[in-house]
Short mmCIF file of C-alpha atoms in Angstrom, two decimals:
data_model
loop_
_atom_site.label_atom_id
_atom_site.label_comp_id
_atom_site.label_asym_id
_atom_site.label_seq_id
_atom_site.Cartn_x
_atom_site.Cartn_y
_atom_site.Cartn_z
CA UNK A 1 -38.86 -3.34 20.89
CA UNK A 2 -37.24 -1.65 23.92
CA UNK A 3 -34.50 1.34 22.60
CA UNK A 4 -31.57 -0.75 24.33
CA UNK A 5 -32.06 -4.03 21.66
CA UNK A 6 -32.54 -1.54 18.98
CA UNK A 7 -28.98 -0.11 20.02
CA UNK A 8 -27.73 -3.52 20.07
CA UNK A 9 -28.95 -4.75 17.13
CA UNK A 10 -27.38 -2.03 15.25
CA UNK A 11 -24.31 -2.00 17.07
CA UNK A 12 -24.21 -6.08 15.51
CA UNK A 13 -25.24 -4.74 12.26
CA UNK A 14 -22.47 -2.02 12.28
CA UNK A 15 -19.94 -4.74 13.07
CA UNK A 16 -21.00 -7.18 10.62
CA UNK A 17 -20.76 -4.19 7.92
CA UNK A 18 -17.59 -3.69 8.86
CA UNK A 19 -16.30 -7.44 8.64
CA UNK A 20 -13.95 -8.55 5.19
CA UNK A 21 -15.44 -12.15 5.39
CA UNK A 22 -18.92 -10.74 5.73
CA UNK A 23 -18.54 -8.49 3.07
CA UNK A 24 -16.92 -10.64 0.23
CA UNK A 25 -19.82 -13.26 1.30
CA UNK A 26 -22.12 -10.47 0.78
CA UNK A 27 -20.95 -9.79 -2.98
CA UNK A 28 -20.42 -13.50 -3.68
CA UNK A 29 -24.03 -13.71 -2.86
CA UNK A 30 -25.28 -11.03 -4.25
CA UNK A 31 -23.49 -12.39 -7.46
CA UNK A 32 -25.09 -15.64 -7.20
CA UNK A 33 -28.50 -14.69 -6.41
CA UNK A 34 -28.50 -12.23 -9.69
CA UNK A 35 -27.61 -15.29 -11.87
CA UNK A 36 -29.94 -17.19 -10.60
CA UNK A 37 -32.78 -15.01 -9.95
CA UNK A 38 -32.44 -14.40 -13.60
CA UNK A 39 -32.12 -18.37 -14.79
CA UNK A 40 -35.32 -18.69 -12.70
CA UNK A 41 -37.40 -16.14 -14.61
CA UNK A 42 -35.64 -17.91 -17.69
CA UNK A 43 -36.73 -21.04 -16.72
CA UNK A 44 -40.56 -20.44 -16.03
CA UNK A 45 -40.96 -19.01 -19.43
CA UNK A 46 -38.86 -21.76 -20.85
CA UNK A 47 -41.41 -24.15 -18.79
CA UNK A 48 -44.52 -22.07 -20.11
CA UNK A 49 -43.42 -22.64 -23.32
CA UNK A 50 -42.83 -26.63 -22.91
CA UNK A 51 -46.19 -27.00 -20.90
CA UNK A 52 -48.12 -25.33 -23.84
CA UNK A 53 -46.12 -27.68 -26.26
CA UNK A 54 -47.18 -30.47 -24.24
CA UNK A 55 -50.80 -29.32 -24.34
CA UNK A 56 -50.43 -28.27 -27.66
CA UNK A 57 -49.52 -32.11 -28.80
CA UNK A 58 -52.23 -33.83 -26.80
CA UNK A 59 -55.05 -31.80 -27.90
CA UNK A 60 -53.28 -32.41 -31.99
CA UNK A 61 -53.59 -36.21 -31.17
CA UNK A 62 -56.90 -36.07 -29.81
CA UNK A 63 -58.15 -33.98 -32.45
CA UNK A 64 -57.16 -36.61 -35.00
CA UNK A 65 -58.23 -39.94 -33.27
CA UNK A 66 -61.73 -37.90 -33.37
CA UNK A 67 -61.60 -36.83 -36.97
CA UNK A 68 -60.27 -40.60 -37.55
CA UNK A 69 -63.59 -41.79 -36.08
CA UNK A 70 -65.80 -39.63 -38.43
CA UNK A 71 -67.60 -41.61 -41.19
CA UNK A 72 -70.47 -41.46 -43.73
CA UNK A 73 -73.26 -43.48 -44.45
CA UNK A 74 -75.00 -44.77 -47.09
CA UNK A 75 -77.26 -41.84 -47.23
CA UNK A 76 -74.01 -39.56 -47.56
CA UNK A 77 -74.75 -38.24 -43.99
CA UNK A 78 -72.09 -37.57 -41.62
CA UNK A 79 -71.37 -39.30 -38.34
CA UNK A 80 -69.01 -39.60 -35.56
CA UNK A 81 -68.37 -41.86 -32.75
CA UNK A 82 -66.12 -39.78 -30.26
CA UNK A 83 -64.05 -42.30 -28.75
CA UNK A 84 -63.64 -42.23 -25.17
CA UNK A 85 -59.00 -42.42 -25.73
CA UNK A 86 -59.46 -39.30 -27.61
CA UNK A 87 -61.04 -37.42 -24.37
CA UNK A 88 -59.66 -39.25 -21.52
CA UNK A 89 -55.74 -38.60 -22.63
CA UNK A 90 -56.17 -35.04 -20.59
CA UNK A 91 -57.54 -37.35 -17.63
CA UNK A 92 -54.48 -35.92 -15.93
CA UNK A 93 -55.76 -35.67 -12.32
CA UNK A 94 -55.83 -32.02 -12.46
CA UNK A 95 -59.44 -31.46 -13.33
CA UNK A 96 -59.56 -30.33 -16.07
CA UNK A 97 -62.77 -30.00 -18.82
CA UNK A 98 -62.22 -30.78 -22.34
CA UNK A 99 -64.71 -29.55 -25.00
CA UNK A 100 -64.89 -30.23 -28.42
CA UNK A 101 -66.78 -29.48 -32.19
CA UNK A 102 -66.73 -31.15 -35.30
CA UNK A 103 -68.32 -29.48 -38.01
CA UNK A 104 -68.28 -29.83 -42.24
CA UNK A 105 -66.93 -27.35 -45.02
CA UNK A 106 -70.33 -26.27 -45.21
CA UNK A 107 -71.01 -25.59 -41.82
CA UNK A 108 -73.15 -28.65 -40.37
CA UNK A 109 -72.76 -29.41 -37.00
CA UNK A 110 -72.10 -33.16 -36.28
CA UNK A 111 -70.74 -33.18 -32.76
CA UNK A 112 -70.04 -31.29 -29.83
CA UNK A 113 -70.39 -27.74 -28.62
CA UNK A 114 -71.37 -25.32 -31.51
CA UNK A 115 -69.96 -22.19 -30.14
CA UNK A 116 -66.70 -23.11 -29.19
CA UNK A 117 -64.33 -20.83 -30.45
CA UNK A 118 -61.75 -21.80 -33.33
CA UNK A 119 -58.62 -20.97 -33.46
CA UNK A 120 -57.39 -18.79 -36.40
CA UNK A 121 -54.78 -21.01 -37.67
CA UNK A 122 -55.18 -24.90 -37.94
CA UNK A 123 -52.76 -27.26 -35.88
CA UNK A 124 -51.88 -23.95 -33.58
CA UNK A 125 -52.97 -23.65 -30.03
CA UNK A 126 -54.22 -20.65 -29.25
CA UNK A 127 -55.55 -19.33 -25.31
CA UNK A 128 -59.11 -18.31 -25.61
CA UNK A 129 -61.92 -17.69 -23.39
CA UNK A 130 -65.27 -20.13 -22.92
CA UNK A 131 -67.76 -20.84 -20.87
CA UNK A 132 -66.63 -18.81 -18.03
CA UNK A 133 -63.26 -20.60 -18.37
CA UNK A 134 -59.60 -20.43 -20.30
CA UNK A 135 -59.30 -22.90 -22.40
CA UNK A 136 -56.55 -23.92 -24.85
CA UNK A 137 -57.90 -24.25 -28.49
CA UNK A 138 -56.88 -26.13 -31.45
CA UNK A 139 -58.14 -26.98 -35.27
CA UNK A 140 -57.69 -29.75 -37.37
CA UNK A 141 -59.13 -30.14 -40.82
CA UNK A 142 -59.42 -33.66 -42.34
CA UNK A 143 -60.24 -35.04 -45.21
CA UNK A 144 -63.22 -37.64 -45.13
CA UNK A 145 -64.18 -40.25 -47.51
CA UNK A 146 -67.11 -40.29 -49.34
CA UNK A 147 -68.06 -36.99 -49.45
CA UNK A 148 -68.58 -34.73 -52.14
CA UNK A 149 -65.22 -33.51 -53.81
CA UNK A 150 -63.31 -35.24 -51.59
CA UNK A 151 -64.78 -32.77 -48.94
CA UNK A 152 -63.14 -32.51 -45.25
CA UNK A 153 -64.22 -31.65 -41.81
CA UNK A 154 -62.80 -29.58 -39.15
CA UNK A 155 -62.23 -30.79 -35.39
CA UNK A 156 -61.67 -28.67 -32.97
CA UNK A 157 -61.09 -29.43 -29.37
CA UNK A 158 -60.32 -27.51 -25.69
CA UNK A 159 -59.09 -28.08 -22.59
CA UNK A 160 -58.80 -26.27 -19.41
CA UNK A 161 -55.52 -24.80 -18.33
CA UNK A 162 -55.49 -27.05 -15.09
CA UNK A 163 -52.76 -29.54 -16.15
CA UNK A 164 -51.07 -27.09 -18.24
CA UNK A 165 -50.68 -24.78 -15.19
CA UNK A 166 -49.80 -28.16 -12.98
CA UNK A 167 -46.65 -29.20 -15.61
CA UNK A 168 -45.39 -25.65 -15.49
CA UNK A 169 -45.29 -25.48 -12.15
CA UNK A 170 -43.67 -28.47 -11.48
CA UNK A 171 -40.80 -27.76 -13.77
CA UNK A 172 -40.33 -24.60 -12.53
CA UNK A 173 -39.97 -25.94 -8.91
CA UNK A 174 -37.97 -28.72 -10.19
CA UNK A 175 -35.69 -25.95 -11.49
CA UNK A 176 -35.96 -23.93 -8.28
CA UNK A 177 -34.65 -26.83 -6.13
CA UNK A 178 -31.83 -27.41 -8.07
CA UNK A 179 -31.23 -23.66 -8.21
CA UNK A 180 -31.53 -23.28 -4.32
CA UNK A 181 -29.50 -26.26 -4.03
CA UNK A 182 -26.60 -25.15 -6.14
CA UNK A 183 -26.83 -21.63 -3.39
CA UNK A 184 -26.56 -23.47 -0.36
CA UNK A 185 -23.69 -25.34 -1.67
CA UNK A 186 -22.34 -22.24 -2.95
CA UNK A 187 -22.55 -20.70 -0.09
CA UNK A 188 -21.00 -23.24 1.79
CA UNK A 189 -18.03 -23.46 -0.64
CA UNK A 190 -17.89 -19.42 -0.07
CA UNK A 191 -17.80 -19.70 3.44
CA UNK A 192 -14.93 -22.66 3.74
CA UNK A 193 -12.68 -20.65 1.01
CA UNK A 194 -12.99 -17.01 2.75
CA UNK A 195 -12.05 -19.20 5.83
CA UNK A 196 -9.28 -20.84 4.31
CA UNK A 197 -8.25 -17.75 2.07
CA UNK A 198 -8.32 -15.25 4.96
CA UNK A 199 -6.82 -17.76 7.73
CA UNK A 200 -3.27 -16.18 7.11
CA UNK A 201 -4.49 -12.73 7.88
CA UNK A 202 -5.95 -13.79 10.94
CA UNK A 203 -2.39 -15.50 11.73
CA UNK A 204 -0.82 -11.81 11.18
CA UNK A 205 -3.23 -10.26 13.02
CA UNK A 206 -2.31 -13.17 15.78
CA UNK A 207 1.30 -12.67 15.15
CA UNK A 208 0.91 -9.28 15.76
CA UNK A 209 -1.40 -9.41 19.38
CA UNK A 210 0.70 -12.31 21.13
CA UNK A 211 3.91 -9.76 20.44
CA UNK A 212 5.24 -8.00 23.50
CA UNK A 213 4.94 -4.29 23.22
CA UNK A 214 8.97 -3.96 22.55
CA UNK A 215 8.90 -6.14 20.07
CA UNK A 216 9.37 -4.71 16.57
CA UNK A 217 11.63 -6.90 14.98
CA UNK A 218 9.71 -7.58 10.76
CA UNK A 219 7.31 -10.11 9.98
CA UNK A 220 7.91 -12.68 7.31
CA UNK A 221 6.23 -12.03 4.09
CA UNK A 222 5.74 -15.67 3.75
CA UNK A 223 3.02 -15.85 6.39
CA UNK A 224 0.55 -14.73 3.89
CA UNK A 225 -1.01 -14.66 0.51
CA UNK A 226 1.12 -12.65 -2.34
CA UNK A 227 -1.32 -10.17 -2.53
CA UNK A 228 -1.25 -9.28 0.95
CA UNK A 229 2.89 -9.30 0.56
CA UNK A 230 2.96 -5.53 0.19
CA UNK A 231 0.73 -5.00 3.56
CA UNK A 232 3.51 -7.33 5.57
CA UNK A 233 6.04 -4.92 3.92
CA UNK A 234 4.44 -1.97 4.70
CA UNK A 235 4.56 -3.01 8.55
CA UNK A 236 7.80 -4.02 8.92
CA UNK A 237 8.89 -0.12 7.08
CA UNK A 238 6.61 1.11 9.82
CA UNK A 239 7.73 -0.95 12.74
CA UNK A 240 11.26 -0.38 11.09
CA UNK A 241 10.26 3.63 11.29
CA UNK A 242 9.14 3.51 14.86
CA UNK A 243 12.14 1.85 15.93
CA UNK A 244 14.25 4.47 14.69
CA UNK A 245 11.69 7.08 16.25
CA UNK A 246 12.12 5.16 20.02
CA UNK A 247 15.86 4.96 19.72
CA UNK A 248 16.33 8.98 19.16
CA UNK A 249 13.61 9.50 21.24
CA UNK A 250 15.66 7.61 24.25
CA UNK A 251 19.29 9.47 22.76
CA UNK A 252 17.17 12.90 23.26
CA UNK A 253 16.17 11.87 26.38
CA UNK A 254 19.13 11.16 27.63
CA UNK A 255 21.00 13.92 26.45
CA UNK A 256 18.24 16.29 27.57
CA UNK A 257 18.63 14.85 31.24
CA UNK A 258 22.59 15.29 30.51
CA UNK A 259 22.23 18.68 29.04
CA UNK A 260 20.00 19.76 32.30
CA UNK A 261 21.73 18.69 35.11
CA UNK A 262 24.78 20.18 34.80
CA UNK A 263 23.30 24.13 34.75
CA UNK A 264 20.58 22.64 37.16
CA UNK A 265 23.72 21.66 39.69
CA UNK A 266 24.97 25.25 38.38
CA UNK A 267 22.01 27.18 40.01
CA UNK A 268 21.71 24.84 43.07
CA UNK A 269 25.41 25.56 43.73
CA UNK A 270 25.09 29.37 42.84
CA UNK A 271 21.86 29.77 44.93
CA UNK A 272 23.91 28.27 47.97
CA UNK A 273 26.95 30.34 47.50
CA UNK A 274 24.21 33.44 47.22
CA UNK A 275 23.38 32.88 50.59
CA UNK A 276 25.87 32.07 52.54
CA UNK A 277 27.86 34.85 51.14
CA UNK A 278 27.86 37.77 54.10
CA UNK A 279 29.70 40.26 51.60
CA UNK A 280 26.88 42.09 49.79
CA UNK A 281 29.51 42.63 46.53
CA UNK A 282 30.25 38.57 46.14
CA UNK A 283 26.25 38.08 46.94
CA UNK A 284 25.70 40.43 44.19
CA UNK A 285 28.15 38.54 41.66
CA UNK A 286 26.51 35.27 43.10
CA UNK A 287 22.90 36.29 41.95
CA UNK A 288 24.32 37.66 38.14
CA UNK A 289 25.69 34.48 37.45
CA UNK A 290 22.49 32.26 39.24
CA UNK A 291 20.14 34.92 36.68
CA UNK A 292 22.85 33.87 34.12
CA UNK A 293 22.64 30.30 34.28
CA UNK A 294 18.91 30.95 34.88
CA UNK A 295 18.32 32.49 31.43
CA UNK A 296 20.67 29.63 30.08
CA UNK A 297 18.75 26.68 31.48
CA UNK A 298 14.83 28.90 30.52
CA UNK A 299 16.85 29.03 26.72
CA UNK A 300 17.61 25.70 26.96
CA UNK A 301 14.32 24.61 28.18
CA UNK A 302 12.48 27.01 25.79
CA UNK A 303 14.19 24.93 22.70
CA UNK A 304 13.45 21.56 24.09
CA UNK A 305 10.43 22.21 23.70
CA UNK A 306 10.85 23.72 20.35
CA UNK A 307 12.46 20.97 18.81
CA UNK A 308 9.72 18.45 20.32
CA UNK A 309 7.39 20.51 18.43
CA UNK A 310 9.17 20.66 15.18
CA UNK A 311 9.17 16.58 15.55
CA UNK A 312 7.00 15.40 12.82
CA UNK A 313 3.60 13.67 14.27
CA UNK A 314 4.07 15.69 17.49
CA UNK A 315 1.54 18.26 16.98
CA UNK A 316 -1.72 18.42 14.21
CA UNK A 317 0.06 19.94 11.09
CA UNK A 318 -0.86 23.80 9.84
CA UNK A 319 -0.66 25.25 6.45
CA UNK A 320 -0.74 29.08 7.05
CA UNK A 321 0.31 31.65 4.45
CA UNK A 322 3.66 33.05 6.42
CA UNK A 323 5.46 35.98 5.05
CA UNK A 324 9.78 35.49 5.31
CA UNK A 325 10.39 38.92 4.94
CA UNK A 326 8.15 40.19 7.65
CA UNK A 327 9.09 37.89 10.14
CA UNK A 328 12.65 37.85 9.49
CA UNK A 329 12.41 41.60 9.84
CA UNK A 330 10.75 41.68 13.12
CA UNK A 331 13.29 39.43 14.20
CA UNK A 332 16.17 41.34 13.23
CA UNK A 333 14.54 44.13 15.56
CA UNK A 334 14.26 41.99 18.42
CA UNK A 335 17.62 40.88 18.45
CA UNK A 336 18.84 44.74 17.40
CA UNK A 337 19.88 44.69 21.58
CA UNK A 338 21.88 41.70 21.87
CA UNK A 339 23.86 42.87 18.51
CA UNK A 340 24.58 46.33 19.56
CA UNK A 341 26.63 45.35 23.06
CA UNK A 342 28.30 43.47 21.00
CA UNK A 343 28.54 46.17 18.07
CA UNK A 344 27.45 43.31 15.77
CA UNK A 345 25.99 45.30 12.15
CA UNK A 346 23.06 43.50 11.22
CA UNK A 347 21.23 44.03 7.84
CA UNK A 348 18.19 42.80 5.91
CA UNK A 349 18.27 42.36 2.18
CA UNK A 350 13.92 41.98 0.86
CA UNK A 351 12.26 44.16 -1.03
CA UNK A 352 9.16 42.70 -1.47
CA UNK A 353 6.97 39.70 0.84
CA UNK A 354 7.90 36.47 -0.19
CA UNK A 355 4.85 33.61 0.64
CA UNK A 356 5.23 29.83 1.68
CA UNK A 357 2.71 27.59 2.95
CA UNK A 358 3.22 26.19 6.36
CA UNK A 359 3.54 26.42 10.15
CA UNK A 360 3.62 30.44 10.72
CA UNK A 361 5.22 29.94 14.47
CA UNK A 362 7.71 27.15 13.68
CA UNK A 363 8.85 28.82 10.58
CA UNK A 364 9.27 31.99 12.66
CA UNK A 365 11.12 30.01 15.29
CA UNK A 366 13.71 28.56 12.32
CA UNK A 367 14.51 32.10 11.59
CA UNK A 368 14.95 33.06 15.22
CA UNK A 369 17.35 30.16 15.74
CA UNK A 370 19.38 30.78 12.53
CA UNK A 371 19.57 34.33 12.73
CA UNK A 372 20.17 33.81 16.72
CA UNK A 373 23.02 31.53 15.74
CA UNK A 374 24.75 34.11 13.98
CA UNK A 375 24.74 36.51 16.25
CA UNK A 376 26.07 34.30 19.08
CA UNK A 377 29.10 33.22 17.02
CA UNK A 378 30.36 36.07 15.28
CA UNK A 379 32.50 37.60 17.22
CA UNK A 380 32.62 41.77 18.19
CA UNK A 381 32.56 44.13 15.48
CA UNK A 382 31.50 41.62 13.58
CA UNK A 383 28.64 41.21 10.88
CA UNK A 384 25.49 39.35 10.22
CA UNK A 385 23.42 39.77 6.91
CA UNK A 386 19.66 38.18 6.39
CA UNK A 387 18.30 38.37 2.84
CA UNK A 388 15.34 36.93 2.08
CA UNK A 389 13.65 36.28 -2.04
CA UNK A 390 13.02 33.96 -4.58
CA UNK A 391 14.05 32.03 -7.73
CA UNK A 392 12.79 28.64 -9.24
CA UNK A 393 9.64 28.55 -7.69
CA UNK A 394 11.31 28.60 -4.10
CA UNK A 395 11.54 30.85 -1.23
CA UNK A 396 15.56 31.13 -0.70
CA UNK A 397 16.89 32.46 3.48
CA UNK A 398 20.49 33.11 3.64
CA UNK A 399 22.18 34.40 6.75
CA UNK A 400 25.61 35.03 6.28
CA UNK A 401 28.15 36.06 8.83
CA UNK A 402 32.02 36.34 9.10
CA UNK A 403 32.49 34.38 12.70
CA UNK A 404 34.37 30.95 12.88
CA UNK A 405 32.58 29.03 10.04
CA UNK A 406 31.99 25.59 10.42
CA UNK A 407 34.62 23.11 9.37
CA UNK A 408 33.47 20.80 6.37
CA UNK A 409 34.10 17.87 7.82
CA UNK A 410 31.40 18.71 10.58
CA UNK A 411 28.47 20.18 8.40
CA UNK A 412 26.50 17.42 8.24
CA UNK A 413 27.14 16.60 12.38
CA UNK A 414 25.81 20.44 13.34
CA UNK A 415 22.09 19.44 12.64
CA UNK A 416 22.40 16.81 15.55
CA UNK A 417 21.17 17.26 18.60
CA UNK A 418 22.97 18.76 21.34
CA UNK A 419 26.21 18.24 18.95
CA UNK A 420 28.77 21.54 19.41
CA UNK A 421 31.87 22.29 17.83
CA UNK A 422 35.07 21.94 20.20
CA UNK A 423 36.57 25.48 20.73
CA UNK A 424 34.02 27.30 20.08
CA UNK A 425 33.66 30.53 23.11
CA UNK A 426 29.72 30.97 22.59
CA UNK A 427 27.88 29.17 25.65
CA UNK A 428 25.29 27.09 23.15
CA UNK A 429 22.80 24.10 23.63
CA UNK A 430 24.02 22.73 20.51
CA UNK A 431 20.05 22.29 19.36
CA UNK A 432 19.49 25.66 16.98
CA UNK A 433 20.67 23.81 13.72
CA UNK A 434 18.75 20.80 14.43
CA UNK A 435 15.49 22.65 14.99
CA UNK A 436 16.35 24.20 11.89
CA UNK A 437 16.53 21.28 9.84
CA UNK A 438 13.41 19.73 11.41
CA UNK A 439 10.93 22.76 10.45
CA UNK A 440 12.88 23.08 7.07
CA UNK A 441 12.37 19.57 6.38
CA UNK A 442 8.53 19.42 7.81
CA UNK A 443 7.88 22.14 5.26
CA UNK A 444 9.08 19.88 2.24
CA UNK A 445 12.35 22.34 1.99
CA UNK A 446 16.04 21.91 2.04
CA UNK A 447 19.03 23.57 4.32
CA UNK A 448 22.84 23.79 3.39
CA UNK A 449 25.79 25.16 4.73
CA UNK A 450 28.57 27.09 2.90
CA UNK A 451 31.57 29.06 3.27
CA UNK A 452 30.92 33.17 2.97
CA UNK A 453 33.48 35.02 0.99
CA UNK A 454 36.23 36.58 3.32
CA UNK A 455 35.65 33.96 5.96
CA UNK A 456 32.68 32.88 8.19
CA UNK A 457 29.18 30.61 6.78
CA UNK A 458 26.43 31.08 5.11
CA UNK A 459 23.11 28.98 5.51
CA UNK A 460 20.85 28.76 2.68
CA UNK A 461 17.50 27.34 3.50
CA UNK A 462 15.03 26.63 -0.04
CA UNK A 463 11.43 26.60 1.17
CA UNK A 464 8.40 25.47 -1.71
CA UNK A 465 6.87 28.94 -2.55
CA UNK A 466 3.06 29.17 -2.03
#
């Protein structure tokens, strides 16, 4: 057999492992064949046993028409007359030899074979060995009379296991027929009720091919079997959960484009005005704002891509061990610049490493936004305060500052993308709080928003400790 149909045939054997119908046949079968595999070895002893019976009766009846036909003469001896009935009732076609004794209660001989076993008990077969040959024994004593004391003799007779075997046989095939029989149609019956039975899961999987590929609108329940109710459900909350997914996908999208064509118009405009400008001061100004709008559109760019990260699905999920307090610090330093031209004090309240489980970089990158956030609204002279611990089994990040606040009635509209609060002077993308949320939420936390005492907000994010 050449490698390439050895490939196929277990590519065919992979795929009918894999296959509901072939499987549930497979265990209906399997069932089946255990019942009947152990009726059949029922059966043959139940036919030993009735063959043997059988035997067992005829070799009784022939034992008496011969003790019947044993008589004594006037001189007191002891004759017999074997009639032919009594030996040609096992002329069964099979064969078989028959053998036979009849001897007195004192031991005489007066027919037959004299060593042919006996059996040990009288009107009992019994399986012995003779002549070369099994044989099936059995004794009779009878009474006979005219002899002395009402004396009897004992007839004993044999036969060869030919016909015994034969009727065994035959009722164990007779039971095997009906046994394969009652498989096939079985079988058959299996076969036309996995067909019928899994005929509406072939129409959902139908249903679901012939769709279009924008078509996510829910399946009926109804199309199928109540057991396979909860899998129709289970779709449509998918389908229902992809929808949603497409439609912010397409509102990100197109506020994205929005969001980037106005500063990308900004730098083609600026770029121009760079040079054509003759004046080496105004060409000067020119390239500060184009690096300006430059570091504007890289920031806005650099949390696009952020926020597609943070998106659940969108990349293979990571449980590191990520310290708060360390990274929160390191932070604080790396933003120390931006807060001193704007003589912003900025402070860190941990005194010891507080642990959760989950993505080291995007938890870093919530902290950078939040913390970042703060410093871009609070106005000069102004203060920001990170404090990072623990209580009730969770990792709690406030940062507190004393800017503008956030009016109540627009807390729950800041985690939206690319949503900004009229009024406010900070140049923002309006996508820190929303990148927030996402890598809070991802990490089985929670995020609020309050007001901080003497004006300004604090954000309190709750993270599951490790």
């Amino acid at each position: 057999m050449s490698s390439s149909l050895v490939k196929k045939v277990g590519a065919a054997i992979a795929r009918l492992s894999h296959s509901l119908r072939v499987q549930l046949l497979c265990w209906v079968l399997l069932t089946l064949f255990g019942a009947i595999g152990f009726n059949l070895y029922d059966s043959f002893w139940t036919a030993d046993a009735t063959a043997k019976l059988v035997t067992d009766r005829t070799l009784l009846a022939s034992a008496r028409v011969i003790a019947e036909a044993v008589r004594v003469d006037e001189g007191g001896n002891v004759q017999v007359d074997v009639p032919p009935s009594a030996l040609e009732m096992f002329d069964t076609g099979f064969g078989d030899r028959v053998f036979y004794q009849v001897i007195t209660a004192w031991g005489s001989l007066v027919s037959g074979f004299p060593d042919l076993p006996l059996s040990a008990v009288q009107r009992a077969g019994e399986d012995r060995a003779f002549h070369g040959a099994d044989v099936r024994v059995m004794m009779l004593d009878h009474p006979v009379v005219g002899l002395p004391d009402d004396g009897a003799i004992s007839v004993t007779v044999a036969v060869t296991h030919n016909s015994q075997y034969a009727m065994r046989r035959q009722l164990w095939l007779s039971d095997f027929s009906k046994q394969f029989v009652l498989v096939f149609v079985a079988s058959l019956v299996t076969i036309l009720g996995l067909q019928r039975g899994l005929a509406p899961a072939l129409r959902l999987r139908d249903a679901l091919r012939l769709r279009g590929r924008n078509r996510l609108d829910p399946l009926p329940p109804e199309m199928v079997q109540s057991e396979l109710q909860p899998l129709v459900h289970a779709l449509n909350d998918h389908m229902e959960r992809v929808q949603n997914q497409m439609a912010a996908q397409r509102r990100f999208v197109s506020n994205a484009a929005h969001q980037l064509r106005t500063p990308l118009a900004l730098i083609s405009t600026q770029a121009s005005v760079a040079a054509r400008e003759a004046d080496a001061a105004r060409r000067d100004e020119a390239l500060v704002a184009l690096r300006t709008s430059t570091k504007q559109i890289s920031r806005l760019a650099s949390q696009l891509l952020t926020l597609s990260r943070a998106e659940p699905g969108s990349r293979r999920p990571r449980n590191d061990a990520a310290d708060l307090t360390k990274a929160a610090r390191e932070i604080l330093e790396a933003l120390a610049e931006e807060a001193l031209k704007r003589n912003i004090d900025v402070g860190l309240e941990a005194v010891r490493p507080v642990i959760v489980d989950g993505d080291a970089t995007m938890l870093r990158e919530m902290l950078v936004n939040l913390i970042d956030n703060a410093i871009r609204y609070t106005r000069p002279n102004g203060r920001v305060t990170v404090a990072v611990g623990q209580a009730d089994g969770n990792a709690i990040v406030t940062v507190e500052d004393n800017g503008p606040g956030i009016p109540s009635g627009e807390r729950e509209q800041v985690f939206e993308r690319f949503y900004r609060i009229m009024g406010t002077e900070s140049e923002g993308s309006g996508l820190g709080l929303a990148i927030v949320r996402e890598v809070v939420e991802g990490t089985g936390g929670s995020v609020s928003l309050d007001d901080a005492e003497g004006g300004g907000l604090v954000v309190t994010v709750r993270l599951p400790l490790a």
